[in-house]
Coordinates of C-alpha atoms in Angstrom, one line a residue:
M1 CA 0.0 0.0 0.0
S2 CA 1.2 3.6 -0.8
K3 CA 0.6 6.8 1.1
D4 CA 1.9 10.2 1.1
S5 CA 3.5 11.7 4.4
N6 CA 0.4 13.6 5.2
S7 CA -2.0 10.7 5.0
S8 CA -3.2 8.4 8.0
P9 CA -1.4 5.0 8.2
D10 CA -3.0 1.9 6.7
V11 CA -5.2 0.0 8.9
M12 CA -5.0 -3.6 8.5
P13 CA -7.8 -5.9 10.1
V14 CA -6.8 -9.3 11.0
P15 CA -8.7 -12.1 8.9
Q16 CA -10.3 -14.6 11.3
S17 CA -8.2 -17.5 9.6
N18 CA -5.0 -15.7 10.5
E19 CA -5.7 -15.2 14.3
I20 CA -2.6 -15.7 16.4
H21 CA -2.7 -18.1 19.3
P22 CA 0.7 -18.3 21.0
R23 CA 1.4 -21.7 22.7
G24 CA 4.8 -20.9 24.0
L25 CA 7.1 -18.0 24.8
L26 CA 9.2 -18.4 21.6
E27 CA 5.9 -18.4 19.5
A28 CA 4.6 -15.4 21.3
I29 CA 7.8 -13.4 20.8
S30 CA 7.7 -14.5 17.1
Y31 CA 4.2 -13.1 16.7
I32 CA 5.4 -9.9 18.3
D33 CA 8.4 -9.5 16.0
Q34 CA 6.6 -10.1 13.0
N35 CA 3.9 -7.6 13.7
F36 CA 6.3 -5.2 14.8
A37 CA 8.1 -5.3 11.4
N38 CA 4.8 -5.0 9.7
E39 CA 4.1 -1.8 11.9
L40 CA 7.6 -0.4 11.0
G41 CA 6.6 -0.9 7.2
G42 CA 3.4 1.1 7.7
C43 CA 0.9 -1.6 8.3
I44 CA -0.8 -0.5 11.4
I45 CA -3.4 -2.6 13.2
K46 CA -5.7 -1.4 15.9
A47 CA -5.5 -2.9 19.2
R48 CA -9.2 -3.9 19.3
F49 CA -8.2 -6.6 16.8
L50 CA -6.3 -8.5 19.5
T51 CA -9.3 -10.2 21.0
T52 CA -9.7 -10.8 24.7
K53 CA -9.0 -14.6 24.1
Q54 CA -5.6 -13.7 22.5
R55 CA -4.8 -11.3 25.3
L56 CA -5.4 -13.9 27.9
E57 CA -3.2 -16.4 25.9
F58 CA -0.3 -14.0 25.8
M59 CA -0.9 -13.5 29.6
E60 CA -0.9 -17.2 30.0
V61 CA 2.3 -17.9 28.2
G62 CA 3.9 -15.1 30.2
F63 CA 2.7 -16.5 33.6
R64 CA 3.8 -20.0 32.7
S65 CA 7.1 -19.2 31.4
S66 CA 7.8 -16.8 34.2
F67 CA 6.6 -19.0 37.1
A68 CA 8.4 -22.3 35.7
S69 CA 11.7 -20.5 35.4
G70 CA 11.3 -18.8 38.8
I71 CA 10.6 -22.2 40.5
V72 CA 13.7 -23.6 39.1
S73 CA 15.8 -20.5 40.1
A74 CA 14.2 -20.6 43.7
L75 CA 15.1 -24.4 44.1
L76 CA 18.7 -23.7 43.2
T77 CA 19.0 -20.7 45.3
P78 CA 19.8 -22.6 48.7
V79 CA 22.3 -24.7 47.0
A80 CA 24.0 -21.6 45.6
I81 CA 24.2 -19.8 48.9
G82 CA 25.1 -22.9 50.7
V83 CA 28.4 -23.0 48.4
I84 CA 29.0 -19.4 49.1
E85 CA 28.6 -19.9 52.8
Q86 CA 31.0 -22.9 52.6
Y87 CA 28.2 -25.5 53.6
I88 CA 28.3 -27.3 50.4
P89 CA 31.4 -28.1 48.3
M90 CA 31.8 -26.7 44.9
F91 CA 33.7 -28.9 42.2
G92 CA 34.7 -31.1 45.1
D93 CA 36.5 -28.2 47.1
S94 CA 35.1 -27.4 50.6
S95 CA 36.9 -24.0 50.5
P96 CA 35.5 -22.2 47.5
T97 CA 37.5 -19.9 45.6
F98 CA 36.2 -16.6 44.1
F99 CA 35.4 -18.3 40.8
D100 CA 33.6 -21.1 42.8
K101 CA 31.5 -18.3 44.4
F102 CA 30.9 -16.5 41.2
S103 CA 29.7 -19.8 39.6
A104 CA 27.3 -20.5 42.6
F105 CA 26.0 -16.8 42.2
L106 CA 25.3 -17.4 38.5
L107 CA 23.6 -20.9 39.4
A108 CA 21.1 -18.8 41.6
L109 CA 20.7 -15.7 39.5
G110 CA 21.9 -16.6 35.9
F111 CA 18.8 -18.2 34.7
S112 CA 16.5 -15.6 35.8
L113 CA 18.8 -12.8 34.7
G114 CA 19.2 -14.4 31.2
Y115 CA 15.3 -14.8 31.0
A116 CA 14.8 -11.1 32.0
I117 CA 17.2 -9.9 29.3
F118 CA 15.4 -12.2 26.8
M119 CA 12.0 -10.6 27.7
A120 CA 13.6 -7.2 27.8
K121 CA 14.5 -7.7 24.1
A122 CA 10.8 -8.6 23.3
S123 CA 9.6 -5.7 25.4
T124 CA 11.1 -3.2 22.8
C125 CA 9.4 -4.7 19.8
F126 CA 6.3 -2.7 19.6
I127 CA 5.4 0.8 18.2
G128 CA 1.6 0.6 17.5
E129 CA -1.4 -0.4 19.4
Y130 CA -1.5 -3.9 18.4
T131 CA 2.2 -4.9 19.2
R132 CA 1.9 -2.8 22.3
A133 CA -1.1 -4.7 23.5
M134 CA 0.7 -8.0 22.8
V135 CA 3.8 -6.8 24.8
L136 CA 1.7 -5.5 27.8
N137 CA -0.3 -8.7 28.2
L138 CA 2.9 -10.9 27.8
L139 CA 4.6 -8.7 30.4
G140 CA 1.6 -8.7 32.7
G141 CA 1.5 -12.4 32.7
M142 CA 5.2 -12.5 33.3
V143 CA 5.1 -10.0 36.2
F144 CA 2.0 -11.9 37.8
G145 CA 4.0 -15.3 37.5
A146 CA 7.1 -13.8 39.1
I147 CA 5.3 -12.4 42.0
V148 CA 3.3 -15.7 42.7
K149 CA 6.7 -17.5 42.6
A150 CA 8.3 -15.1 44.9
V151 CA 5.6 -15.3 47.4
L152 CA 5.4 -19.1 47.3
A153 CA 9.1 -19.4 47.6
F154 CA 9.3 -16.9 50.5
I155 CA 6.6 -19.0 52.4
A156 CA 8.2 -22.3 51.6
F157 CA 11.6 -21.3 52.8
H158 CA 10.1 -19.8 56.1
F159 CA 8.1 -23.0 56.6
L160 CA 11.2 -25.0 56.2
Y161 CA 13.2 -23.0 58.7
F162 CA 10.4 -22.4 61.4
K163 CA 8.4 -25.7 61.0
I164 CA 10.5 -28.5 59.5
F165 CA 14.1 -27.8 60.7
T166 CA 13.3 -27.0 64.2
D167 CA 15.7 -28.1 67.0
K168 CA 13.3 -30.9 68.1
N169 CA 12.9 -32.2 64.6
V170 CA 16.7 -32.0 63.9
L171 CA 17.5 -33.9 67.1
W172 CA 15.0 -36.6 66.4
A173 CA 16.2 -37.1 62.7
V174 CA 19.9 -37.2 63.7
G175 CA 19.2 -39.5 66.6
K176 CA 18.1 -42.1 64.2
L177 CA 21.5 -42.3 62.8
Y178 CA 22.6 -44.1 65.8
Y179 CA 20.5 -47.1 64.8
A180 CA 22.7 -47.2 61.7
K181 CA 25.7 -47.6 64.0
T182 CA 27.0 -44.1 63.0
S183 CA 29.8 -42.9 65.2
P184 CA 28.9 -40.1 67.7
S185 CA 31.5 -37.6 66.2
T186 CA 29.8 -38.1 62.8
V187 CA 26.3 -37.8 64.3
A188 CA 27.5 -34.6 66.1
S189 CA 29.0 -33.0 62.8
I190 CA 25.8 -33.7 60.9
Y191 CA 23.8 -32.0 63.8
Y192 CA 26.0 -28.9 63.6
W193 CA 25.9 -28.8 59.8
V194 CA 22.2 -29.0 59.7
Q195 CA 21.8 -26.5 62.4
G196 CA 24.1 -24.0 60.5
F197 CA 22.6 -24.8 57.0
K198 CA 19.2 -24.2 57.9
G199 CA 19.8 -20.5 58.2
I200 CA 20.5 -20.6 54.5
F201 CA 16.6 -20.9 53.9
L202 CA 16.0 -17.5 55.5
I203 CA 18.7 -15.9 53.2
S204 CA 17.3 -17.6 50.2
A205 CA 13.8 -16.4 51.0
Y206 CA 14.9 -12.7 50.9
F207 CA 17.2 -13.4 48.0
V208 CA 14.5 -14.6 45.9
L209 CA 12.5 -11.4 46.7
V210 CA 15.5 -9.4 45.4
S211 CA 16.1 -11.4 42.4
T212 CA 12.4 -11.2 41.4
A213 CA 12.4 -7.5 41.7
V214 CA 15.4 -7.4 39.3
F215 CA 13.7 -9.8 37.1
I216 CA 10.6 -7.5 36.8
I217 CA 12.5 -4.3 36.6
I218 CA 14.6 -5.1 33.7
P219 CA 12.0 -5.6 30.9
I220 CA 9.9 -3.0 32.2
V221 CA 12.8 -0.4 31.9
A222 CA 13.4 -1.8 28.5
M223 CA 9.7 -1.2 27.5
L224 CA 9.9 2.4 28.9
V225 CA 13.0 3.1 27.0
A226 CA 11.3 1.7 23.8
W227 CA 8.3 4.0 24.6
Q228 CA 10.8 7.1 24.5
R229 CA 12.4 5.6 21.2
N230 CA 8.9 5.4 19.5
R231 CA 8.0 9.0 20.5
K232 CA 11.2 10.3 18.8
L233 CA 10.6 8.1 15.7
I234 CA 7.0 9.4 15.5
A235 CA 8.1 13.0 16.0
A236 CA 10.8 12.7 13.3
G237 CA 8.2 11.3 11.1
V238 CA 10.0 7.9 10.5
V239 CA 6.8 6.1 11.4
H240 CA 3.2 7.2 11.3
V241 CA 0.9 5.9 14.1
D242 CA -2.0 7.3 16.1
T243 CA -0.3 9.8 18.2
D244 CA -3.2 10.0 20.6
N245 CA -1.9 6.9 22.2
F246 CA 1.5 8.4 22.7

């Protein structure tokens, strides 16, 4: 389609047969990338063509991917902090080096950080109403999934510390080792190790909150930067969209 610089942009309705239905994160981002390229080429689609069902599907994809990745990171957090606090040997060494501690830190935060950067890239791929609606719903689901994960992990770690690894329970469990003819010195070592390690759960609980905040902030900041980029592109006349929404 051709248009002069003073005409309104083309508005392209989406045929029913070409409706998008993302089933996974990569597919959702692919739809966003494709429509972002169309908008840069001048094919502007109104946000109302993204149906309620499709919006919920984008939110579902964001929630599922964020929640699943967050649970994996939350489970690895006590292990990573245990390495840093020298309760768990890293690469067979009970005295971890700086590289060992850095590797443990990446184990706890690397997956979420990589996912956040991946989402940050997707958060910049919008300029018109249609892609912006996709990005907002995908991010909305992602943020909700991350918050649910953080709350569940926070409660679970506190539950482990205050209800499972109590002094009474630890003494009972360690006492059972005598039935396996374990030496008193070994039993005492295990007892003191468990008593020291259980504090890791409290550290992990707050670490998950901090990492979740970072996980959420990165793509949101990227989207705000993209918003400013779009305003400059529109003001310069590089792209033509409905400026009422900017």
